Structure formats: structure tokens, C-alpha cells
PDB file of C-alpha atoms in Angstrom:
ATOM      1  CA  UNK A   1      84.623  27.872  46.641  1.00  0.00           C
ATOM      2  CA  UNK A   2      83.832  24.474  44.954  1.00  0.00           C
ATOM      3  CA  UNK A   3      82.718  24.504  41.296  1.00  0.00           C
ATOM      4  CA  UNK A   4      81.002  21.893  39.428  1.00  0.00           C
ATOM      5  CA  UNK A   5      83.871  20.259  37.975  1.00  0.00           C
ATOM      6  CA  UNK A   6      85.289  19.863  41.536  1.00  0.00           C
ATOM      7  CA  UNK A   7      85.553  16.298  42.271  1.00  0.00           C
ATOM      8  CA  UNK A   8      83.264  14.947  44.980  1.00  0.00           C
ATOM      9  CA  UNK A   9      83.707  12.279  47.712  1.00  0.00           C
ATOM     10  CA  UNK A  10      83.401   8.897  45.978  1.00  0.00           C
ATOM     11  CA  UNK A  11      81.218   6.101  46.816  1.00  0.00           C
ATOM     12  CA  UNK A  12      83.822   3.285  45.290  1.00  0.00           C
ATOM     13  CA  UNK A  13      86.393   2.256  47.328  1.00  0.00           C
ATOM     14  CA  UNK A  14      88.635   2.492  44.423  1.00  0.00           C
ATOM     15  CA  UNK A  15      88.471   2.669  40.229  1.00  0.00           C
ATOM     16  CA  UNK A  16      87.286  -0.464  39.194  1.00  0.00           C
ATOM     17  CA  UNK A  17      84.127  -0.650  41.719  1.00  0.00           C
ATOM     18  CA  UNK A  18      83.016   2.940  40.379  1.00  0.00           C
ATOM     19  CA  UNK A  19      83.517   1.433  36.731  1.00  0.00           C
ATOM     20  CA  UNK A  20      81.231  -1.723  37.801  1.00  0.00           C
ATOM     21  CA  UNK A  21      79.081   0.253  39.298  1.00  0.00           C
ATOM     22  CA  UNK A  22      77.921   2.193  36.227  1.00  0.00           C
ATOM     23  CA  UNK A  23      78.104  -1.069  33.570  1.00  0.00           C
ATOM     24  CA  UNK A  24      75.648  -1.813  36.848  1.00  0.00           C
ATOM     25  CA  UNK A  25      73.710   1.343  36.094  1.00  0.00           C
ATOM     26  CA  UNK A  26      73.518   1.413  32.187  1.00  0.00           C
ATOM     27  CA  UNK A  27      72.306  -2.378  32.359  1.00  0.00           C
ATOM     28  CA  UNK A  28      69.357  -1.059  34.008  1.00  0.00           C
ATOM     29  CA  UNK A  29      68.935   2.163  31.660  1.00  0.00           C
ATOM     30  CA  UNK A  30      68.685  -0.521  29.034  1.00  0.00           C
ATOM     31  CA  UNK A  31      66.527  -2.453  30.815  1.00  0.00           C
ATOM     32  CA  UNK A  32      64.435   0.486  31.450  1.00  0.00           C
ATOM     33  CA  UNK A  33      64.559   1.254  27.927  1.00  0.00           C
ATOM     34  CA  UNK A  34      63.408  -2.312  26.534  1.00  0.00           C
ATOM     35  CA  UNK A  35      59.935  -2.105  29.263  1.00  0.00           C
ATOM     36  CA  UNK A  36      59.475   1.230  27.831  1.00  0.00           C
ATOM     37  CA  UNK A  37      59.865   0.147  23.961  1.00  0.00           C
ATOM     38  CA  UNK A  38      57.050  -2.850  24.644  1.00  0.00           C
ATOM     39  CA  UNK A  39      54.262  -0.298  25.796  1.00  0.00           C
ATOM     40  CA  UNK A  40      55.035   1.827  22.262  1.00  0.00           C
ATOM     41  CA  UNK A  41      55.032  -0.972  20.052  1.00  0.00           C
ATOM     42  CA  UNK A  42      53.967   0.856  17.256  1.00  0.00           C
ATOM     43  CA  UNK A  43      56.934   3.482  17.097  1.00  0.00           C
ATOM     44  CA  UNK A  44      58.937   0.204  17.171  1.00  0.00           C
ATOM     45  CA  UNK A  45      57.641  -0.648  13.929  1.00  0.00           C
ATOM     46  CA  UNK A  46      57.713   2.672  12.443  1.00  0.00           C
ATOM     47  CA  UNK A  47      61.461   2.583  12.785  1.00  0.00           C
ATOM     48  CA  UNK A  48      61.598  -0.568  11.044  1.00  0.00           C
ATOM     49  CA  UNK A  49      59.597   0.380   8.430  1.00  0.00           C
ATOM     50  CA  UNK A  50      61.841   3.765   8.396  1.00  0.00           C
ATOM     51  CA  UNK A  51      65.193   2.574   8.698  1.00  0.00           C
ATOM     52  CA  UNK A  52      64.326   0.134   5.913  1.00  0.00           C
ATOM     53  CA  UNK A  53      63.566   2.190   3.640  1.00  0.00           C
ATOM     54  CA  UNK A  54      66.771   4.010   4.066  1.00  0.00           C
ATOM     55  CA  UNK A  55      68.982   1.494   3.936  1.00  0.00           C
ATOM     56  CA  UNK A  56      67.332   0.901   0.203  1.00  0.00           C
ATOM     57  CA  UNK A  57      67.797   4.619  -0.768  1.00  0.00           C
ATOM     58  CA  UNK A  58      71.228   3.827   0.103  1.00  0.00           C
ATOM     59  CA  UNK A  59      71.629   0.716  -2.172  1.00  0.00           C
ATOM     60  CA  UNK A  60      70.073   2.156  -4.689  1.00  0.00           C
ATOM     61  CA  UNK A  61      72.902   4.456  -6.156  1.00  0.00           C
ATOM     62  CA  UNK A  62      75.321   1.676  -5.891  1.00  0.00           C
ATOM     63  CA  UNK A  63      72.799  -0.741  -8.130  1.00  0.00           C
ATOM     64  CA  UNK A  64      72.766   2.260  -9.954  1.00  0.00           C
ATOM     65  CA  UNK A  65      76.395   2.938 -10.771  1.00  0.00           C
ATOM     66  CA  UNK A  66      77.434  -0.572 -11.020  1.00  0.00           C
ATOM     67  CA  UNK A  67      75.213  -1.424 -13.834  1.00  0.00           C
ATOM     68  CA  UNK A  68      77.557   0.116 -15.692  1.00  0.00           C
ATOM     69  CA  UNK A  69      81.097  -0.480 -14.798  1.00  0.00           C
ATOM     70  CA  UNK A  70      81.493  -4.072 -12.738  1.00  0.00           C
ATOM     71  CA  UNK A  71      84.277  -1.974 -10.565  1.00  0.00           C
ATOM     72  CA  UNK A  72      85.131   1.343  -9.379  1.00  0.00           C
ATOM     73  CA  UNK A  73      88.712   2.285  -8.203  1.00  0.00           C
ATOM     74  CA  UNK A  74      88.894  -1.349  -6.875  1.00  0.00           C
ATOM     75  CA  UNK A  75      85.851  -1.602  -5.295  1.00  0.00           C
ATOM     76  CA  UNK A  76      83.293  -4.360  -6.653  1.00  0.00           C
ATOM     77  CA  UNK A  77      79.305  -4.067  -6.651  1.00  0.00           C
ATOM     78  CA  UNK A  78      78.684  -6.779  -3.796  1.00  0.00           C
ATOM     79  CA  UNK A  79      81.626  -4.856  -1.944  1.00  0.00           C
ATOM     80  CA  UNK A  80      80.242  -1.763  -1.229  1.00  0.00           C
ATOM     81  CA  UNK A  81      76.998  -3.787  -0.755  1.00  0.00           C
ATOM     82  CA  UNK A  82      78.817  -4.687   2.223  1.00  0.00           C
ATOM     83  CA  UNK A  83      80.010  -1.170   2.936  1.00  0.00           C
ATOM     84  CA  UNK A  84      76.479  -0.267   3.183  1.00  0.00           C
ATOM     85  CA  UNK A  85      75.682  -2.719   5.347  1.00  0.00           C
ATOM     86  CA  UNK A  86      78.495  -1.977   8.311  1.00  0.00           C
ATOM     87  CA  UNK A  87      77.204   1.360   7.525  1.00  0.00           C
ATOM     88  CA  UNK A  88      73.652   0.462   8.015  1.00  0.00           C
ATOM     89  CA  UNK A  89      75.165  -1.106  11.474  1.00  0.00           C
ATOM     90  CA  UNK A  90      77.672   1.732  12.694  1.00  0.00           C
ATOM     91  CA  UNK A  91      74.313   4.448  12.193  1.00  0.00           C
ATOM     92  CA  UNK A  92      72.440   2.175  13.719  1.00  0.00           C
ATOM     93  CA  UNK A  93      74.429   1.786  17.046  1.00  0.00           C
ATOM     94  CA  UNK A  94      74.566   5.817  17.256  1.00  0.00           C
ATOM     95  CA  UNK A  95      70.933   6.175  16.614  1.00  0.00           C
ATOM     96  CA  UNK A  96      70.514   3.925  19.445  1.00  0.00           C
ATOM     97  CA  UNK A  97      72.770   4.852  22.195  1.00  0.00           C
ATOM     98  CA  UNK A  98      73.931   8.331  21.213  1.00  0.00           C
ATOM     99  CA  UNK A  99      71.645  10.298  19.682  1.00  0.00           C
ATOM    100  CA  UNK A 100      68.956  10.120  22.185  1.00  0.00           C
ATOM    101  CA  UNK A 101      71.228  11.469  24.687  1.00  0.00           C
ATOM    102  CA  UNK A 102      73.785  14.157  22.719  1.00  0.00           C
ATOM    103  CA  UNK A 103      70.415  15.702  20.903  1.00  0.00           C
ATOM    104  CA  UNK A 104      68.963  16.757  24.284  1.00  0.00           C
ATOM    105  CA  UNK A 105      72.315  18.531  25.174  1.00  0.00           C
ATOM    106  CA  UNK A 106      70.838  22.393  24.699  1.00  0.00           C
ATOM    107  CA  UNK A 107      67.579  21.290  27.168  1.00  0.00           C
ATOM    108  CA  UNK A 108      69.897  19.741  29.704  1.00  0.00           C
ATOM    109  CA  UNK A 109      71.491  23.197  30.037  1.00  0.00           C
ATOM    110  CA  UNK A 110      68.943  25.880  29.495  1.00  0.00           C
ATOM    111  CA  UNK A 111      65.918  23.924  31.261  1.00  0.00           C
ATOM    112  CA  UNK A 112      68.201  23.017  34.120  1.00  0.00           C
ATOM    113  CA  UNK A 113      68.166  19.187  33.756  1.00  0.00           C
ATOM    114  CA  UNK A 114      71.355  19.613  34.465  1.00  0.00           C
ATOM    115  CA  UNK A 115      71.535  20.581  37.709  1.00  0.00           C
ATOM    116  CA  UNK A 116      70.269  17.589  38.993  1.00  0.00           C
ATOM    117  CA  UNK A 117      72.217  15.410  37.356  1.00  0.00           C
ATOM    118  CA  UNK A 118      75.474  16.965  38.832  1.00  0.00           C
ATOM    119  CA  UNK A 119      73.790  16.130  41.821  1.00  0.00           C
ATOM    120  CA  UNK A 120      74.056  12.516  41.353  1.00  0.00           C
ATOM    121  CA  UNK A 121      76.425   9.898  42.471  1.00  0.00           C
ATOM    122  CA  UNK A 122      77.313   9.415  39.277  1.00  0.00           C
ATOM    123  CA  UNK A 123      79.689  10.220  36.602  1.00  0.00           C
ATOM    124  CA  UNK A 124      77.804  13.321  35.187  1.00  0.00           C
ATOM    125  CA  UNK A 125      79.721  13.156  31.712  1.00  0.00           C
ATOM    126  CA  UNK A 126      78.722   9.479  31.581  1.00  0.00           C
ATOM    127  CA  UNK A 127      74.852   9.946  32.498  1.00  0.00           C
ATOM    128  CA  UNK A 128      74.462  12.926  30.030  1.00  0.00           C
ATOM    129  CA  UNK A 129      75.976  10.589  27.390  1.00  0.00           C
ATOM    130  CA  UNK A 130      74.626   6.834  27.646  1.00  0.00           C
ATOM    131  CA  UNK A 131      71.480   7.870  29.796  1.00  0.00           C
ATOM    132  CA  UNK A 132      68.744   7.334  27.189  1.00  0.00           C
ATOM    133  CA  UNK A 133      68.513   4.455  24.642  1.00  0.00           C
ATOM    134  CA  UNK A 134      66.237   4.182  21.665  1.00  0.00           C
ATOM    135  CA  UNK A 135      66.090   0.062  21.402  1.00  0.00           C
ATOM    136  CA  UNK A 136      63.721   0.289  18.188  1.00  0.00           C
ATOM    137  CA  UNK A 137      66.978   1.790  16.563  1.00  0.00           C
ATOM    138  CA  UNK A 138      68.650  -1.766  16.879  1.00  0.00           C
ATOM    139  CA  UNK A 139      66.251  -3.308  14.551  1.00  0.00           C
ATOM    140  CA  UNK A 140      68.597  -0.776  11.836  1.00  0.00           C
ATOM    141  CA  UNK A 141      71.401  -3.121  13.281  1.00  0.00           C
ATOM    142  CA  UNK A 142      70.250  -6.252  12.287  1.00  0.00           C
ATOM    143  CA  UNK A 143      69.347  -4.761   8.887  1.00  0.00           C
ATOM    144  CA  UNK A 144      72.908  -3.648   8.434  1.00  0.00           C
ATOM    145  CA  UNK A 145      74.169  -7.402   9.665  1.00  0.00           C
ATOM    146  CA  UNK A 146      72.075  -8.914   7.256  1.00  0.00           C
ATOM    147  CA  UNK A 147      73.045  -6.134   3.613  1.00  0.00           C
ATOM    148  CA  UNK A 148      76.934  -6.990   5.566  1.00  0.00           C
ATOM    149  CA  UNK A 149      76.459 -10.752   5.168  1.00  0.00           C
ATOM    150  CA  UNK A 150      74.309 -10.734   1.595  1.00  0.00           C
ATOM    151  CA  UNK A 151      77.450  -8.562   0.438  1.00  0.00           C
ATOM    152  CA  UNK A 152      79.981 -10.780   1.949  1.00  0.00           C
ATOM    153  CA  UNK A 153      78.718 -14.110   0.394  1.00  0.00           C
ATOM    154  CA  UNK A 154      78.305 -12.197  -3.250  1.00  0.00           C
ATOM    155  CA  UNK A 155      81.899 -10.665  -3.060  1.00  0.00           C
ATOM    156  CA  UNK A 156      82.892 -14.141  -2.229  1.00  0.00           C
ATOM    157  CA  UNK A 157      84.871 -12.917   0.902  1.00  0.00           C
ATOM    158  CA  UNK A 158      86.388 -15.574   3.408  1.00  0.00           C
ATOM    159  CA  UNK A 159      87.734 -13.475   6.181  1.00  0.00           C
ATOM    160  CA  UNK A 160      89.660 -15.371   8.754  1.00  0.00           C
ATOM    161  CA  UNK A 161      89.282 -14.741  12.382  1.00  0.00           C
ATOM    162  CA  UNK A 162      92.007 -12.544  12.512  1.00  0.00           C
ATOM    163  CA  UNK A 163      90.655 -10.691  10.022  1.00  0.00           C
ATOM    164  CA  UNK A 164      86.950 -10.523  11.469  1.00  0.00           C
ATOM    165  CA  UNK A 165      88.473  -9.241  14.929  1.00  0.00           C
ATOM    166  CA  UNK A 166      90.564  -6.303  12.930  1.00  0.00           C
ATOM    167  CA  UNK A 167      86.973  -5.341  11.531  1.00  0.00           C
ATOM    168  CA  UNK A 168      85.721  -5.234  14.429  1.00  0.00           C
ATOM    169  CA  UNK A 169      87.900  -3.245  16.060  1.00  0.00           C
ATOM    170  CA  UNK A 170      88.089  -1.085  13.368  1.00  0.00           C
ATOM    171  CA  UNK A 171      84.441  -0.384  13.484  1.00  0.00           C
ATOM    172  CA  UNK A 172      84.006  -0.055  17.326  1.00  0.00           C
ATOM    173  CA  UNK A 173      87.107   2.591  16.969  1.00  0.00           C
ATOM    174  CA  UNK A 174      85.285   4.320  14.438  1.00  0.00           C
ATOM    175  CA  UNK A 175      81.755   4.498  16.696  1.00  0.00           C
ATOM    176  CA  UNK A 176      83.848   5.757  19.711  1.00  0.00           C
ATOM    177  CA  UNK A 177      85.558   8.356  17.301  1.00  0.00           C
ATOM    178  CA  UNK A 178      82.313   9.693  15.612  1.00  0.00           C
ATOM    179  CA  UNK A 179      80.781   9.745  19.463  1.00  0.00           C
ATOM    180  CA  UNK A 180      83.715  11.834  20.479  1.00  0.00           C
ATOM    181  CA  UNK A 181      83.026  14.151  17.380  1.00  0.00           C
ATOM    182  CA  UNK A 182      79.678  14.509  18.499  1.00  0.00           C
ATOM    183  CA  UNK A 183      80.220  15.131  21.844  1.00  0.00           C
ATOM    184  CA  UNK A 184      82.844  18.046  21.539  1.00  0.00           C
ATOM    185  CA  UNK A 185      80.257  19.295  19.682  1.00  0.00           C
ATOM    186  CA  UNK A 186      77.404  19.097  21.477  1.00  0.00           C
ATOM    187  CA  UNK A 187      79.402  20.487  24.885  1.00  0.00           C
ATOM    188  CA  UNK A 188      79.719  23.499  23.073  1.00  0.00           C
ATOM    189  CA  UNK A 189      76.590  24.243  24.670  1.00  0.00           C
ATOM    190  CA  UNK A 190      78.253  25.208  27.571  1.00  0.00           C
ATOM    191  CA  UNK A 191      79.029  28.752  25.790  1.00  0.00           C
ATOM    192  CA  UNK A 192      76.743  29.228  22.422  1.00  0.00           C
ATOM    193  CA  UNK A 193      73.686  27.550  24.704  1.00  0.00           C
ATOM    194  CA  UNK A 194      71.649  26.099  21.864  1.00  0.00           C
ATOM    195  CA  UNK A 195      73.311  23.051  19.603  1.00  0.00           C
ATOM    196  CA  UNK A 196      70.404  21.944  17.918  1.00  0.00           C
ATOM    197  CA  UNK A 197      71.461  22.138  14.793  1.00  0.00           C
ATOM    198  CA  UNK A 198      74.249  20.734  15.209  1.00  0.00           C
ATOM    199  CA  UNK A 199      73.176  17.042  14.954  1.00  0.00           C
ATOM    200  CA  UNK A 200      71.782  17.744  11.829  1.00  0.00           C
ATOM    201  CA  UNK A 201      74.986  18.814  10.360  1.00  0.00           C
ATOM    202  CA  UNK A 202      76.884  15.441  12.114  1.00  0.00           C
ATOM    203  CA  UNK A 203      74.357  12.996  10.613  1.00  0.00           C
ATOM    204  CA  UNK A 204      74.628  14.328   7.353  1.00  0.00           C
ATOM    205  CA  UNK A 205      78.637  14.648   7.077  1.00  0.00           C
ATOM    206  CA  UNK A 206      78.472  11.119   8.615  1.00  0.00           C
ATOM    207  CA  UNK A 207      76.393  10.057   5.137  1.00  0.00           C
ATOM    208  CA  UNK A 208      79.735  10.140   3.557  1.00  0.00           C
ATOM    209  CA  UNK A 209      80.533   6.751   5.221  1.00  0.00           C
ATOM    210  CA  UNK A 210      77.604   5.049   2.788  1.00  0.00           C
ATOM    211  CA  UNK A 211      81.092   5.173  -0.024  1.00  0.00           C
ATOM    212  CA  UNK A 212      84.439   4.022  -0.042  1.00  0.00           C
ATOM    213  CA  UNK A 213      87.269   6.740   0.956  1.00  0.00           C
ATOM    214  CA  UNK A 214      88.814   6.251  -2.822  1.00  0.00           C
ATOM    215  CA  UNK A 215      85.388   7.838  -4.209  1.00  0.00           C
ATOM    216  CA  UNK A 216      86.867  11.043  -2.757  1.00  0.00           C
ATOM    217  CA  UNK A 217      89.500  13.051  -3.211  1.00  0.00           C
ATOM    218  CA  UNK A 218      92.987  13.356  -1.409  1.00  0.00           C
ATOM    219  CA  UNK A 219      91.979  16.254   0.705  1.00  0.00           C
ATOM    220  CA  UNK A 220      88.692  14.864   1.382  1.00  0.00           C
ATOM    221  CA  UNK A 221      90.139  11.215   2.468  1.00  0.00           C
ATOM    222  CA  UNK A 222      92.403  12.932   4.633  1.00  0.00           C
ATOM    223  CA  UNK A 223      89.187  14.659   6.507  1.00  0.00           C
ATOM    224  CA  UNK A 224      87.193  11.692   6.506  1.00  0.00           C
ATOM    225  CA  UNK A 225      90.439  10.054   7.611  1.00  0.00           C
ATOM    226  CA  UNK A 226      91.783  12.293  10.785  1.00  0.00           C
ATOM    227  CA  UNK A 227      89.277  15.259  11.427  1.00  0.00           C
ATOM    228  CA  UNK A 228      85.617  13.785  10.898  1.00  0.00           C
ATOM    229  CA  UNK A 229      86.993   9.644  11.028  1.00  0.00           C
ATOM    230  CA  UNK A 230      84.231   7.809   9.604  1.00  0.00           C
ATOM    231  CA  UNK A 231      86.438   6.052   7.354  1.00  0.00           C
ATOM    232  CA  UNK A 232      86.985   3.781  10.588  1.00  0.00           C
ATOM    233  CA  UNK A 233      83.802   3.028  11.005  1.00  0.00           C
ATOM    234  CA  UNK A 234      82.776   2.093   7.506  1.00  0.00           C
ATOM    235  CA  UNK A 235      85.510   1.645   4.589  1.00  0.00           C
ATOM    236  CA  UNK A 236      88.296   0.266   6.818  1.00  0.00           C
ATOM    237  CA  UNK A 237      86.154  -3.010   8.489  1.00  0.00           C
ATOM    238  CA  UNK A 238      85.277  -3.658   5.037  1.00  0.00           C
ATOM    239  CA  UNK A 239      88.541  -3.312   3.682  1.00  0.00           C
ATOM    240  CA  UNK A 240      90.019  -5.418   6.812  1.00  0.00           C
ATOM    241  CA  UNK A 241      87.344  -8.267   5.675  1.00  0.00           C
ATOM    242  CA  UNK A 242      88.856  -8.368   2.682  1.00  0.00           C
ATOM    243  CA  UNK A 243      92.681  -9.182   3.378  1.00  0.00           C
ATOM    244  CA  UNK A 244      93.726  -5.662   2.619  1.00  0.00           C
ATOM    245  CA  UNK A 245      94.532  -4.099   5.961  1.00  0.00           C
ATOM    246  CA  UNK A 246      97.310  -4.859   8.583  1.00  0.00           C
ATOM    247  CA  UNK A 247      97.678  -4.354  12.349  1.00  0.00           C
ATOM    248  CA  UNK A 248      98.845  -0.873  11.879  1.00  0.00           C
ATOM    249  CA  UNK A 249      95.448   0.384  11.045  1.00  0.00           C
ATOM    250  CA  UNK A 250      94.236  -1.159  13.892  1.00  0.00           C
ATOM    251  CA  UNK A 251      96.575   0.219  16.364  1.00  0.00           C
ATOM    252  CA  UNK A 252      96.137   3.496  15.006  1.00  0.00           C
ATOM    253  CA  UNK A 253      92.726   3.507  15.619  1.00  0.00           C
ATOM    254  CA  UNK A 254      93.003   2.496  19.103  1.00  0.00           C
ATOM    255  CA  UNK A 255      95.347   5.290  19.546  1.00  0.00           C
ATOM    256  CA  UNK A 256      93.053   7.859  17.938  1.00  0.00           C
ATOM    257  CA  UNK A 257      90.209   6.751  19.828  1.00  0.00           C
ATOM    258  CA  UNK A 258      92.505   7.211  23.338  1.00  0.00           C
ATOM    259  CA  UNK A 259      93.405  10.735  22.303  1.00  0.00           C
ATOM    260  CA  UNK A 260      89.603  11.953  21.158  1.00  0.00           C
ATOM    261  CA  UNK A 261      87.718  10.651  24.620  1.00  0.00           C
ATOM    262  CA  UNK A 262      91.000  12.109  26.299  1.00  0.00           C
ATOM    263  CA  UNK A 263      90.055  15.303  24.374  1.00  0.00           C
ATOM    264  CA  UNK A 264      86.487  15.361  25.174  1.00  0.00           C
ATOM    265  CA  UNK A 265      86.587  14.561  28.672  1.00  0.00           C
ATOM    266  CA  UNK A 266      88.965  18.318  29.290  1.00  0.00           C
ATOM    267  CA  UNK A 267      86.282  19.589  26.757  1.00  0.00           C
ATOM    268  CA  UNK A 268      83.464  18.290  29.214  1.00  0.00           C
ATOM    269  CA  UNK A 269      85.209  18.985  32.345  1.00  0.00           C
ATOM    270  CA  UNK A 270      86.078  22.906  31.112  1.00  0.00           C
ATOM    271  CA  UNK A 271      82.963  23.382  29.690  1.00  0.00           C
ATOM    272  CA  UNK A 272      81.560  22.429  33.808  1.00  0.00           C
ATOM    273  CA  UNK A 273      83.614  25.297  34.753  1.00  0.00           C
ATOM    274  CA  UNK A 274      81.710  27.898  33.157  1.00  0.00           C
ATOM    275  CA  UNK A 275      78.323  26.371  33.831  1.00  0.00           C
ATOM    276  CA  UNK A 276      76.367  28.005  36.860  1.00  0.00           C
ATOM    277  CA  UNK A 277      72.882  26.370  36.512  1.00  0.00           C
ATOM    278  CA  UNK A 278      70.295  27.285  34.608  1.00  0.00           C
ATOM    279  CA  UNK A 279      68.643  29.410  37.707  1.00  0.00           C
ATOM    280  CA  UNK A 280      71.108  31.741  38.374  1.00  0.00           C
TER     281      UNK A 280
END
């Protein structure tokens, strides 16, 4: 008897024409998603308006602390000024292609969206995941690149290339990470059927990224380090900017993020095995 997690017939003659095909697919998601953003211009602005405000509330404890000390366990004002910004950018990026798809998780299972998607030619663990995208979110992006650059230029960094491409590495290993997080989460829906509230608790554990990892203690650094890893996406690009990091960061982030989408595909795929539609 086939199951859900049984794999189908492809339409790809082999690997790399079923990975083209959906980079072909998500182009015109996006595109979708950019026609659809134009006739709602006012929620575009809204997020603006929202997202800037928040990136202020989160500058305003560092003006805060700093105008008393002009550094904290190494860290300088205009440097974590910067560390808000690739903040600002990392929550940004999630806000726009991961939390419109991961926060619909419990409806795609007990409202039986689901069942048609397995019935796509499609990767169903990619559709669930990168389907929707909130464009108005990347508006937060260019916020962050701007609080990034402000902070840069007032910390008096010079980062060479090298040193730009380790950040960004760093940074795309920690989004990939905290998306893996979120989805092993979220496919816990399979069995405890509702995971609303389980955004909530990611977004605000993933505040902790708005300070440096020495703010916190051992245990804690070690958490936001190896279990919840947003130390990749915020403290380590800035610290890579800033001369401080090697390679061996770097490759250990690539490894990381190998093992966690390695993790959450078997997650995905046994969670499919106990699914039997929303109908029956």
C-alpha cells in the first residue's frame, strides 16, 4: 500500500532538472507575490512604518547602556549598532520568506490544504516551506542594511573581501539554521495537530540575537551557540566584519547547516508517515 512519503514517478529526467525546475517555480511565487503586494499598497506601508519602529525599540537599549560605559565585554556602541542592523536584516529575511509559510503549518493539516499539495508535482516539503512570501517584509531588510552600514562607518570597520564573504556566509548559515529550528518545530504538527503557538515562542527566543553572545552567560552562549544558533546569524557576521573570526567558524557553520536540513527533511518525511488527510 503506498503512503504519502512514498516517492512518486518524477517528471525530471534526473536531479538537477527537478532542482531548476522549482528555482523555476519559486521565481514565479515571488513574482506572484510582488503583483499581489502592489494591489495592497497600504499594508506595504504599514510594515514600514512597523518594522521601523522596531528596529528603534531595539537601538534604544544600546543608546541606553552605552551612555554610560563606551564598551561592554569588548563590544563598542557603533558595534552592536551594527549587530542590530544584521539583526534587523536576518528577521527580516524570515519574516519574508518563512514565516508566511511555517505559521500556516496547523491549517495545512487540520483544514486539509494538505492533501492537495501532496498531490502536486512538486516537492511537498519545499511548497509547504517557500510557498508564500510577504515582500513588504523586505523593506525591514533594507532598514537593517542601512543601521549595518551607519554602524560600520562609526566603528570605523574596513572589512576586506574575504572578510565580507565570511559574514556572509555566516549569516546565510545562521537563516538556514533558525529555518531548520522552525521547521522541526512546526512539523510537529503531524502528531500534537495545532503549533500555533509555537511561532510565538521562536520569534521571541530569536530576540536574543538583538546582543552579542558575551552579554550571556556560558550555558546560555552554548544554547544560542549549538541548540537555538542565532549566534550565526547575528554576533558571528559582525564579529567576522571585524577581523576577529577565521575559516573555522565558517566551515562549521556550513557543516551545522548540512546536518539540521538533513535532520528536518527525516523529521518531514516521518512526520508524512503518520499523516492520513484531514478527511479520514
Amino acid at each position: 500500500m503506498n503512503t504519502y512519503a512514498d516517492e512518486r514517478p518524477s517528471l525530471d529526467q534526473n536531479w538537477l532538472q527537478m532542482q531548476w525546475r522549482h528555482v523555476r517555480l519559486w521565481r514565479r511565487f515571488f513574482a506572484q507575490a510582488v503583483v499581489r503586494e502592489t494591489h495592497y499598497r497600504a499594508h506595504f506601508l504599514t510594515t514600514l512604518l512597523v518594522g521601523l519602529v522596531q528596529l528603534g525599540l531595539g537601538i534604544v537599549p544600546t543608546l541606553l547602556l552605552f551612555g554610560f560605559t563606551a564598551e561592554v565585554h569588548g563590544w563598542s556602541r557603533a558595534e552592536v549598532i551594527a549587530l542590530v542592523g544584521v539583526f534587523q536584516i536576518v528577521t527580516g529575511l524570515i519574516a519574508t520568506f518563512v514565516a508566511p509559510n511555517l505559521n500556516r503549518m496547523t491549517s495545512y493539516l487540520t483544514e486539509g490544504e494538505l492533501d492537495s499539495v501532496l498531490l502536486r508535482p512538486v516537492s511537498s516539503q519545499f511548497y509547504l516551506t517557500l510557498r508564500w512570501i510577504n515582500v513588504a517584509e523586505l523593506t525591514n531588510v533594507a532598514s537593517g542594511i542601512v543601521v549595518l552600514g551607519i554602524g560600520l562607518v562609526q566603528s570605523d570597520l574596513r572589512p576586506d573581501v574575504g572578510q565580507v564573504l565570511q559574514a556572509v556566509v555566516l549569516a546565510g548559515c545562521g537563516l538556514v539554521l533558525l529555518t531548520a529550528v522552525w521547521s522541526a518545530m512546526s512539523f510537529l504538527a503531524f502528531w500534537l495537530q495545532s503549533v500555533g503557538p509555537i511561532g510565538v515562542v521562536f520569534l521571541s527566543a530569536v530576540e536574543a540575537g538583538r546582543y552579542p553572545l558575551v552579554f550571556f552567560p556560558v550555558a546560555v552562549r552554548a544554547f544560542l551557540t549549538f541548540a537555538f544558533p542565532v549566534a550565526f546569524a547575528t554576533t558571528f557576521p559582525v564579529r567576522a566584519l571585524a577581523g576577529d573570526l577565521g575559516w573555522g567558524p565558517v566551515a562549521l557553520g556550513l557543516g551545522l547547516a548540512v546536518v539540521a536540513m538533513t535532520l528536518v527533511r527525516l523529521v518531514w518525511r516521518r512526520g508524512l508517515l503518520t499523516y492520513s488527510s484531514a478527511s479520514s
